[in-house]
Short mmCIF file of C-alpha atoms in Angstrom, two decimals:
data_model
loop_
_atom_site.label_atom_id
_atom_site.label_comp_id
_atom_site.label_asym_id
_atom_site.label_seq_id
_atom_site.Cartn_x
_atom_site.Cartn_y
_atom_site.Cartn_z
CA UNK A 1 -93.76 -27.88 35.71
CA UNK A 2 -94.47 -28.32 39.31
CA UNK A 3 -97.99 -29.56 40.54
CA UNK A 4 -99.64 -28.81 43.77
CA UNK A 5 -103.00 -29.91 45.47
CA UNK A 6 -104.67 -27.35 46.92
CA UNK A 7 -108.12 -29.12 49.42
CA UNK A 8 -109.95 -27.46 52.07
CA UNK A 9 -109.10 -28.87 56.22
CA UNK A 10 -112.88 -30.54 56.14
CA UNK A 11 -112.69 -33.13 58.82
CA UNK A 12 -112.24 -35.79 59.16
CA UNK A 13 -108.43 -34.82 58.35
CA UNK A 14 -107.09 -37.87 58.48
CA UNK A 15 -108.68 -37.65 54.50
CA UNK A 16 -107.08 -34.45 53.70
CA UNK A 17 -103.43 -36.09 55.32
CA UNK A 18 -104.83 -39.55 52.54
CA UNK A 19 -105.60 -37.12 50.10
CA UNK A 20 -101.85 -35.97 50.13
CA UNK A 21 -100.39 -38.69 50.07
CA UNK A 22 -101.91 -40.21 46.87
CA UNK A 23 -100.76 -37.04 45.20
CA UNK A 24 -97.59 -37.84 46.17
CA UNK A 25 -97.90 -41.00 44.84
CA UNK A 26 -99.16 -39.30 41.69
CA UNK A 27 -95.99 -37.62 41.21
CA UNK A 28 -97.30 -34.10 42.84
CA UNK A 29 -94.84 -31.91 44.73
CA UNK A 30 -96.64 -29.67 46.64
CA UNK A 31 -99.67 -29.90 49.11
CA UNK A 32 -101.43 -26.60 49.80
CA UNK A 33 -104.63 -26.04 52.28
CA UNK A 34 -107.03 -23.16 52.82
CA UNK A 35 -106.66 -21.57 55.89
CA UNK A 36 -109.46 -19.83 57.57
CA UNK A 37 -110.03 -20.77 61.18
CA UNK A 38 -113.90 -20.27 61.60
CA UNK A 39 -114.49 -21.97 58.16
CA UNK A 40 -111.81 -25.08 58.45
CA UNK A 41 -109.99 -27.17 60.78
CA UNK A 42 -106.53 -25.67 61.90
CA UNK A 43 -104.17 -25.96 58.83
CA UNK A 44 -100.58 -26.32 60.55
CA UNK A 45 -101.97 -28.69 62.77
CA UNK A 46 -102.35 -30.62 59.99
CA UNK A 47 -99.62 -29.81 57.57
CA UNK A 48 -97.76 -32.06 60.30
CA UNK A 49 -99.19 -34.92 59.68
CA UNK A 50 -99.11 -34.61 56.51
CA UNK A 51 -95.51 -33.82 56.30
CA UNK A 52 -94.72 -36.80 58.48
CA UNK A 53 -96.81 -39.24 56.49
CA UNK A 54 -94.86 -37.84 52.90
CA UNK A 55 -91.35 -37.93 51.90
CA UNK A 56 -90.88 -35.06 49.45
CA UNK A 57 -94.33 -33.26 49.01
CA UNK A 58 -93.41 -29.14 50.02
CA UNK A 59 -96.49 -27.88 51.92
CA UNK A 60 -98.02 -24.75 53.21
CA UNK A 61 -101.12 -22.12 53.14
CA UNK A 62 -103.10 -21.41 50.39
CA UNK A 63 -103.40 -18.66 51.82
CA UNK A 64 -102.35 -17.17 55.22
CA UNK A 65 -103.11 -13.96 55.99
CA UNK A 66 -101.19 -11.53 58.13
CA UNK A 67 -104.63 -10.66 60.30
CA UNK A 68 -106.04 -13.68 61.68
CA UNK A 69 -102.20 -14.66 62.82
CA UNK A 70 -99.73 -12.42 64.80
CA UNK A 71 -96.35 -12.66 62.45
CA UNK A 72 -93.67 -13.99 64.73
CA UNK A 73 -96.20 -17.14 66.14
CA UNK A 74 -96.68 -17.79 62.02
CA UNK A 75 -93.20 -17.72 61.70
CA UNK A 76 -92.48 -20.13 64.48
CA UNK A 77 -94.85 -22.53 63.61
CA UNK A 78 -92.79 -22.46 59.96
CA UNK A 79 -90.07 -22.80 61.07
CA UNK A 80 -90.63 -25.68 63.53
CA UNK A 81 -92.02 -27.61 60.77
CA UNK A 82 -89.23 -27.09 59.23
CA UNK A 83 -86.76 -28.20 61.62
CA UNK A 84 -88.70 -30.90 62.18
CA UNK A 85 -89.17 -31.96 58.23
CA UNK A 86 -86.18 -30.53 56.37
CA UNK A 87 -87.18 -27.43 54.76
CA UNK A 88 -90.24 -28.43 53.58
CA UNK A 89 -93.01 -25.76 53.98
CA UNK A 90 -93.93 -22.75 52.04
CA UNK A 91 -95.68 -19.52 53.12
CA UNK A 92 -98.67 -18.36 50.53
CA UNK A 93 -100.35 -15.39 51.66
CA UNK A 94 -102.62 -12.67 50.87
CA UNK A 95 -105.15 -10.55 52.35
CA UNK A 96 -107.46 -13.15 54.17
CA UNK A 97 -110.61 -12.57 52.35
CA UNK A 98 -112.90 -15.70 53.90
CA UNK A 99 -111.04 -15.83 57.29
CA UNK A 100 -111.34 -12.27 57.26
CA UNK A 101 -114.67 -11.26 56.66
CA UNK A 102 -116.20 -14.19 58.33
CA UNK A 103 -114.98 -12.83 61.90
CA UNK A 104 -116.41 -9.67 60.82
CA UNK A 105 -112.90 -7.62 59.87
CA UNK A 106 -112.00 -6.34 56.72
CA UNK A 107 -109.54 -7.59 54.58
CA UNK A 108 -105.93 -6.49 54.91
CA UNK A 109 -104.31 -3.88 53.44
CA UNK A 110 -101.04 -4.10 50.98
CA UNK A 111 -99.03 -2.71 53.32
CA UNK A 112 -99.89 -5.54 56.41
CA UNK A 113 -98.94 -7.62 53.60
CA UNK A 114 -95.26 -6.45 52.66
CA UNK A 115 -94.39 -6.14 56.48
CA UNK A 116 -95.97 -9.75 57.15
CA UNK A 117 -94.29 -11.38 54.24
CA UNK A 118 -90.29 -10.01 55.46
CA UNK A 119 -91.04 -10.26 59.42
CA UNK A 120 -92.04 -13.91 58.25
CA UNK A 121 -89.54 -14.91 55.95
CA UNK A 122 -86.44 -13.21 58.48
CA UNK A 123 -87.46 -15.22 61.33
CA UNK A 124 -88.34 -18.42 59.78
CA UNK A 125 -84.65 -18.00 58.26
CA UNK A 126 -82.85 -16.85 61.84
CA UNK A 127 -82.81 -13.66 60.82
CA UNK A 128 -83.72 -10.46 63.17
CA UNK A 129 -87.15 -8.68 62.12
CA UNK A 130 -88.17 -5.83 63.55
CA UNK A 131 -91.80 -6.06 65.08
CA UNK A 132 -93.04 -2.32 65.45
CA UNK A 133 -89.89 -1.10 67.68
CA UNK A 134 -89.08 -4.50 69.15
CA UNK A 135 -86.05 -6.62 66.97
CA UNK A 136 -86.22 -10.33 67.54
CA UNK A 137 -84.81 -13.21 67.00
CA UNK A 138 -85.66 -17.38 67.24
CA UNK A 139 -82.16 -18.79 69.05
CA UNK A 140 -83.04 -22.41 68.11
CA UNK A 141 -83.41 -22.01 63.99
CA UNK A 142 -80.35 -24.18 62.34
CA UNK A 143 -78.10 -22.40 60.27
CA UNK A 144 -79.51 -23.21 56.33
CA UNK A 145 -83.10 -22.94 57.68
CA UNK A 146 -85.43 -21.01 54.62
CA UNK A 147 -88.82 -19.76 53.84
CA UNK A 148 -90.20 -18.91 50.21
CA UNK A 149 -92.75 -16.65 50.54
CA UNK A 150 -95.24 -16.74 47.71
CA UNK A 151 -98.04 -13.75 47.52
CA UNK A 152 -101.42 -14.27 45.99
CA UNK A 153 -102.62 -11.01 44.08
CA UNK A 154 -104.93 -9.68 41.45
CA UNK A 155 -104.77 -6.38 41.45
CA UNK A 156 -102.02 -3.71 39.79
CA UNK A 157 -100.83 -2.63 42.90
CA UNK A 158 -100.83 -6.04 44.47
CA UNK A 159 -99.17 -7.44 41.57
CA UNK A 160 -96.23 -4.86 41.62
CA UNK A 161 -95.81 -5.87 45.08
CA UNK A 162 -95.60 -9.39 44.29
CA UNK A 163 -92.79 -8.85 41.33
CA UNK A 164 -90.63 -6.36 44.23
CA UNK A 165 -90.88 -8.34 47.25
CA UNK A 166 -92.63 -12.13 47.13
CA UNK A 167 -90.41 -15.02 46.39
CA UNK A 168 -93.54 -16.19 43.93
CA UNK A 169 -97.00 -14.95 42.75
CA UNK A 170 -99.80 -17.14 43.30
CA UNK A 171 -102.64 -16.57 40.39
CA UNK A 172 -106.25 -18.27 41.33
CA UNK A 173 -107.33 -18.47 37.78
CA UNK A 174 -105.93 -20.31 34.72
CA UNK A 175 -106.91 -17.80 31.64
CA UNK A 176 -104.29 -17.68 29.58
CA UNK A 177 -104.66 -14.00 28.50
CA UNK A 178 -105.20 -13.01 32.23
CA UNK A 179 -102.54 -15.17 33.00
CA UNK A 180 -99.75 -13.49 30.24
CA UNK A 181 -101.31 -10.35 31.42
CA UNK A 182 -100.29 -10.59 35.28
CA UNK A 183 -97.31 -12.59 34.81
CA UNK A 184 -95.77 -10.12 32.90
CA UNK A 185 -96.97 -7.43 35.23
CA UNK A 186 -94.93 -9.14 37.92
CA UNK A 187 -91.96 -10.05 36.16
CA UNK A 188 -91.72 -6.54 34.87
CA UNK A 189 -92.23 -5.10 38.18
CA UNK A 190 -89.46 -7.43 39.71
CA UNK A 191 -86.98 -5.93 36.69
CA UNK A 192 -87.69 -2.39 37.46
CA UNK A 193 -86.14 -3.08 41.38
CA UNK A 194 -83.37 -5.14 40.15
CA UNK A 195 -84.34 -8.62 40.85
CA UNK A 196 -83.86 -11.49 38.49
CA UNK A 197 -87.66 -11.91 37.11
CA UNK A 198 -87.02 -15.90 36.67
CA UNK A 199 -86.50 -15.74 40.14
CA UNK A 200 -90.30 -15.07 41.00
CA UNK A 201 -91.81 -18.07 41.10
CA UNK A 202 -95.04 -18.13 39.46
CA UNK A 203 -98.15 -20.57 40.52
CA UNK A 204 -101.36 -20.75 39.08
CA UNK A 205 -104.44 -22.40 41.13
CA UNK A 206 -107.38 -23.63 39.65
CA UNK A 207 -109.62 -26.35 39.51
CA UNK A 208 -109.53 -29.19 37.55
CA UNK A 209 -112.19 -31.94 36.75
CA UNK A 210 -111.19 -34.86 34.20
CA UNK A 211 -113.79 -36.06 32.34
CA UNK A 212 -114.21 -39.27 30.05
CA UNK A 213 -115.05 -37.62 27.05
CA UNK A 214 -116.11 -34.01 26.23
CA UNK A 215 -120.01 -34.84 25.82
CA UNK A 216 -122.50 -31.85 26.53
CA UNK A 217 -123.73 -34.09 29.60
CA UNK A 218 -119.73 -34.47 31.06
CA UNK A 219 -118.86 -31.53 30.32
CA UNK A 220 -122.45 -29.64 31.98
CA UNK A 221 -121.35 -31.90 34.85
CA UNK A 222 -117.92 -30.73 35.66
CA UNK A 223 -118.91 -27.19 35.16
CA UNK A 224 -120.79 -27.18 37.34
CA UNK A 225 -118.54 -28.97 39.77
CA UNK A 226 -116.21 -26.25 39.33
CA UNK A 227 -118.61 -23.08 39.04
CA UNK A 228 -117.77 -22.02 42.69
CA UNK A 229 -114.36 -21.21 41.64
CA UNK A 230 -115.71 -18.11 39.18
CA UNK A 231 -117.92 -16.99 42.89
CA UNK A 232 -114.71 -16.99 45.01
CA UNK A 233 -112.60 -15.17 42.34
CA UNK A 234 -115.92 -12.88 41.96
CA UNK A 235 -115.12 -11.94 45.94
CA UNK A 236 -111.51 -10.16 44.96
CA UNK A 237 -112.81 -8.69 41.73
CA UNK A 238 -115.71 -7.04 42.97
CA UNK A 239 -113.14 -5.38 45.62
CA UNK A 240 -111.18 -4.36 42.36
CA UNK A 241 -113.94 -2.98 40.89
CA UNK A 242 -115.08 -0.92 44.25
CA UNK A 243 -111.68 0.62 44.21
CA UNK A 244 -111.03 1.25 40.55
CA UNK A 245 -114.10 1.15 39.12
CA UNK A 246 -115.02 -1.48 36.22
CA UNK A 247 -113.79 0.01 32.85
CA UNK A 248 -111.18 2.25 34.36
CA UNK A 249 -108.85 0.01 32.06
CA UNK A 250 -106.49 0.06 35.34
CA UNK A 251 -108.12 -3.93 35.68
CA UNK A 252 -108.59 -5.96 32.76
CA UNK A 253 -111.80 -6.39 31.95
CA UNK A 254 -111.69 -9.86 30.97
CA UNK A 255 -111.58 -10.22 35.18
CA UNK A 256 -114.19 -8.18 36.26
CA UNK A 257 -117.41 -8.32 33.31
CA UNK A 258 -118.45 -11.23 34.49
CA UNK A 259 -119.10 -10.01 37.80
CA UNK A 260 -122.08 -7.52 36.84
CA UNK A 261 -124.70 -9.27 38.28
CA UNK A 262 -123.26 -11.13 41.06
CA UNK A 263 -125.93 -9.94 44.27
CA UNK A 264 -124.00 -11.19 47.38
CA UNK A 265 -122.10 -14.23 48.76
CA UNK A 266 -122.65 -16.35 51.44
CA UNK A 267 -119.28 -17.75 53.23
CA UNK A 268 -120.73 -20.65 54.17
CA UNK A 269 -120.38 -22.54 51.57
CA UNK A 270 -117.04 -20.83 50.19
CA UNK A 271 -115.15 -23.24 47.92
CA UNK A 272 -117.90 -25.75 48.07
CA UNK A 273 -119.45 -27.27 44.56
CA UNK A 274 -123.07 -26.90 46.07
CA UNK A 275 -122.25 -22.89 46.43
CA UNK A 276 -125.99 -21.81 46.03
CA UNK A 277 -124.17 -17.70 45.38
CA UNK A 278 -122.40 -18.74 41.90
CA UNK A 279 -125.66 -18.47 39.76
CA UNK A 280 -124.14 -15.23 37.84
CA UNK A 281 -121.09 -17.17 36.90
CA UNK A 282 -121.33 -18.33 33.04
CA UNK A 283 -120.05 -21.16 31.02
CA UNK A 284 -117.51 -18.72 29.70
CA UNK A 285 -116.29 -18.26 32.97
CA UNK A 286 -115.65 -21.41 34.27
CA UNK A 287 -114.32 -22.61 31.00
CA UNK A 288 -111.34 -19.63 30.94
CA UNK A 289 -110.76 -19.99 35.04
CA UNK A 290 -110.83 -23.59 35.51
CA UNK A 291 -109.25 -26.66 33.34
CA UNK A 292 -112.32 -29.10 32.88
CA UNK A 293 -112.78 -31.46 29.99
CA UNK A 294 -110.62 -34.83 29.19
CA UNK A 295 -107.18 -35.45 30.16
CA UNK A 296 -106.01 -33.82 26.53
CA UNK A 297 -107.73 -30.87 26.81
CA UNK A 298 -105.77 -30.35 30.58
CA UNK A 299 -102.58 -31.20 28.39
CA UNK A 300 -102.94 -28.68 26.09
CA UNK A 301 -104.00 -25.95 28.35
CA UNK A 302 -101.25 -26.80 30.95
CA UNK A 303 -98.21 -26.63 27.93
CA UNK A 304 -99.68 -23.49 27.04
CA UNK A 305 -99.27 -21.59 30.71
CA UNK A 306 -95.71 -23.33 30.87
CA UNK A 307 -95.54 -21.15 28.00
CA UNK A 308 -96.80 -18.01 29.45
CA UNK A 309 -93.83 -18.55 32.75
CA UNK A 310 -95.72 -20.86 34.79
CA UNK A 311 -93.75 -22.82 37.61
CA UNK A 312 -96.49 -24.55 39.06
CA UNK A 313 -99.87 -25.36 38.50
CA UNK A 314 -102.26 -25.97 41.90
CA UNK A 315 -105.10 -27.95 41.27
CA UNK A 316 -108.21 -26.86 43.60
CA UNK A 317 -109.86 -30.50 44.17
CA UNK A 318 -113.33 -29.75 45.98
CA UNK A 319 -115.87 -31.60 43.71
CA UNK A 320 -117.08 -35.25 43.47
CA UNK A 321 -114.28 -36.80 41.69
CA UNK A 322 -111.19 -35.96 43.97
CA UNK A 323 -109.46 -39.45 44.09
CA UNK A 324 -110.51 -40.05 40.33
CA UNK A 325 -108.94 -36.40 39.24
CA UNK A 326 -105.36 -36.88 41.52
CA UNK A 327 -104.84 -40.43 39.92
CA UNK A 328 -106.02 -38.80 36.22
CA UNK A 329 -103.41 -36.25 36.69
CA UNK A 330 -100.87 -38.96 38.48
CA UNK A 331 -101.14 -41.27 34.93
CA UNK A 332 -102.37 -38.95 32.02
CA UNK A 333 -101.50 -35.32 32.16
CA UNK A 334 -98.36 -34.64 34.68
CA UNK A 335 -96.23 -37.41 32.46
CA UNK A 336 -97.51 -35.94 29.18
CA UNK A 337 -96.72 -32.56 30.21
CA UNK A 338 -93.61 -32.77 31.65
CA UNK A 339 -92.61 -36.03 29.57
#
């Protein structure tokens, strides 16, 4: 299994670009950032540095959107990174819920999303795309030059699309029985067009806090730590449950119960521990979405979605413990798991 760190572009970044690199050192792989321009400093901008300052750690968006970016500029700026570095980025995507909404747009819609995700991927290969009536094509991208495209979803119609046309599916949650549920949605999905299903990548993002024991008192502590998580997730269900309504049995409702008495949500403070909109998020919750408790307890849970098909786990790390969590992971749980 591969493992990713997924942190927000808080200045100063010169700590994000640190933060990556003693992941690396911890034996992590990939290095993922938000990306929402009114909320964060500019990702890509970034990425660079910490691409120059690492030797093997893949990096990219967690998640781009196709709104906030016209396609052939995010292509470009892939693609130079990766002439630059060697093939070492990675496009997530989806439909740009906090960078978005915080500029006062709407999400966007599945179908922004499949012509995003093959413009992209063409052009960061060398490939013509076609943008609306106008075919391109970047001269200067080396022969061997590639993009995976990985597409974050939730939803039964985003999920299909992630199994016929994304080169992974990125989960934010770490349930196991959502997690069998939606991996197998994909997979199947990818079958039905004729593609390989091993071939879609799957990633699960989460977050994790290590604790020292699994006291009331540690374990009260990381919850809350990590109770933001079940708010942000609460922002895409409560758009599932708008749209499909929440016991249409078209959305599982082990995803969208929990979200009955959520009231509002203030972007502000997205992905942020001291959330003050995260109230109606339970125990239960945070327990089933995030991987909290000691190092055996992230063990356990991380052998059992390698089980379920997962490629990669991401580990959200936007609490008090970041350093202490990346070197927990670095010594404790990626050598037992993969070991």
């Amino acid at each position: 299994m591969d493992f990713g760190l997924v942190l927000q572009t808080d200045p100063p970044a010169s700590r994000v670009i640190s933060l990556m690199k003693r992941a690396e050192r911890n034996g992590f792989t990939y290095g993922w950032t938000f990306d929402s321009a009114v909320l964060w400093q500019e990702p890509f901008v970034i990425h660079s540095q910490i691409l120059a300052q690492t030797q093997r750690l893949t990096v990219g968006p967690m998640v781009t959107n196709p709104g906030t970016r016209t396609w052939e500029v995010t292509a470009s700026t892939f693609a130079t990174l990766n002439d630059m570095f060697g093939n070492r980025t990675i496009c997530g995507i989806g439909r740009g819920d906090s960078a978005m909404r915080v500029t006062g747009r709407a999400p966007n819609s599945l179908a922004r999303i499949s012509g995003a995700m093959k413009v992209i991927r063409a052009l960061a290969r060398g490939e013509e795309a076609d943008l609306g009536g106008t075919v391109v094509r970047f001269p200067w991208v080396a022969p061997g030059a590639e993009l995976p495209v990985w597409m974050a979803a939730y939803g039964p119609k985003a999920l299909k699309m992630a199994g016929e046309e994304a080169d992974g599916f990125i989960l934010q949650l770490s349930d196991l029985y959502l997690t069998e549920y939606m991996v197998k949605t994909v997979r199947t999905a990818a079958a039905h067009v004729g593609r390989d299903p091993s071939e879609v990548k799957v990633c699960v993002a989460a977050p994790a806090y290590v604790t020292d024991d699994d006291s009331p008192e540690a374990l009260a502590h990381a919850r809350e730590q990590c109770r933001w998580f079940g708010g942000m997730v609460g922002n895409h269900v409560a758009d599932l449950v708008s749209k499909y309504g929440d016991h249409s049995g078209v959305v599982p409702r082990e995803l969208t119960d929990y979200i009955k008495t959520r009231e509002g949500y203030d972007y502000s403070h997205h992905g942020r521990s001291d959330n003050p909109d995260t109230a109606f998020v339970p125990d239960e919750i945070v327990d089933r979405f995030c991987l909290i408790g000691p190092a055996e307890r992230h063990i356990e849970k991380l052998r059992a979605l390698r089980e379920l098909g997962v490629d990669q786990f991401a580990l959200y790390d936007m609490h008090d413990a970041k350093e202490a969590v990346i070197d927990a992971y670095g010594t404790r749980v990626i050598p037992a798991v993969n070991g």
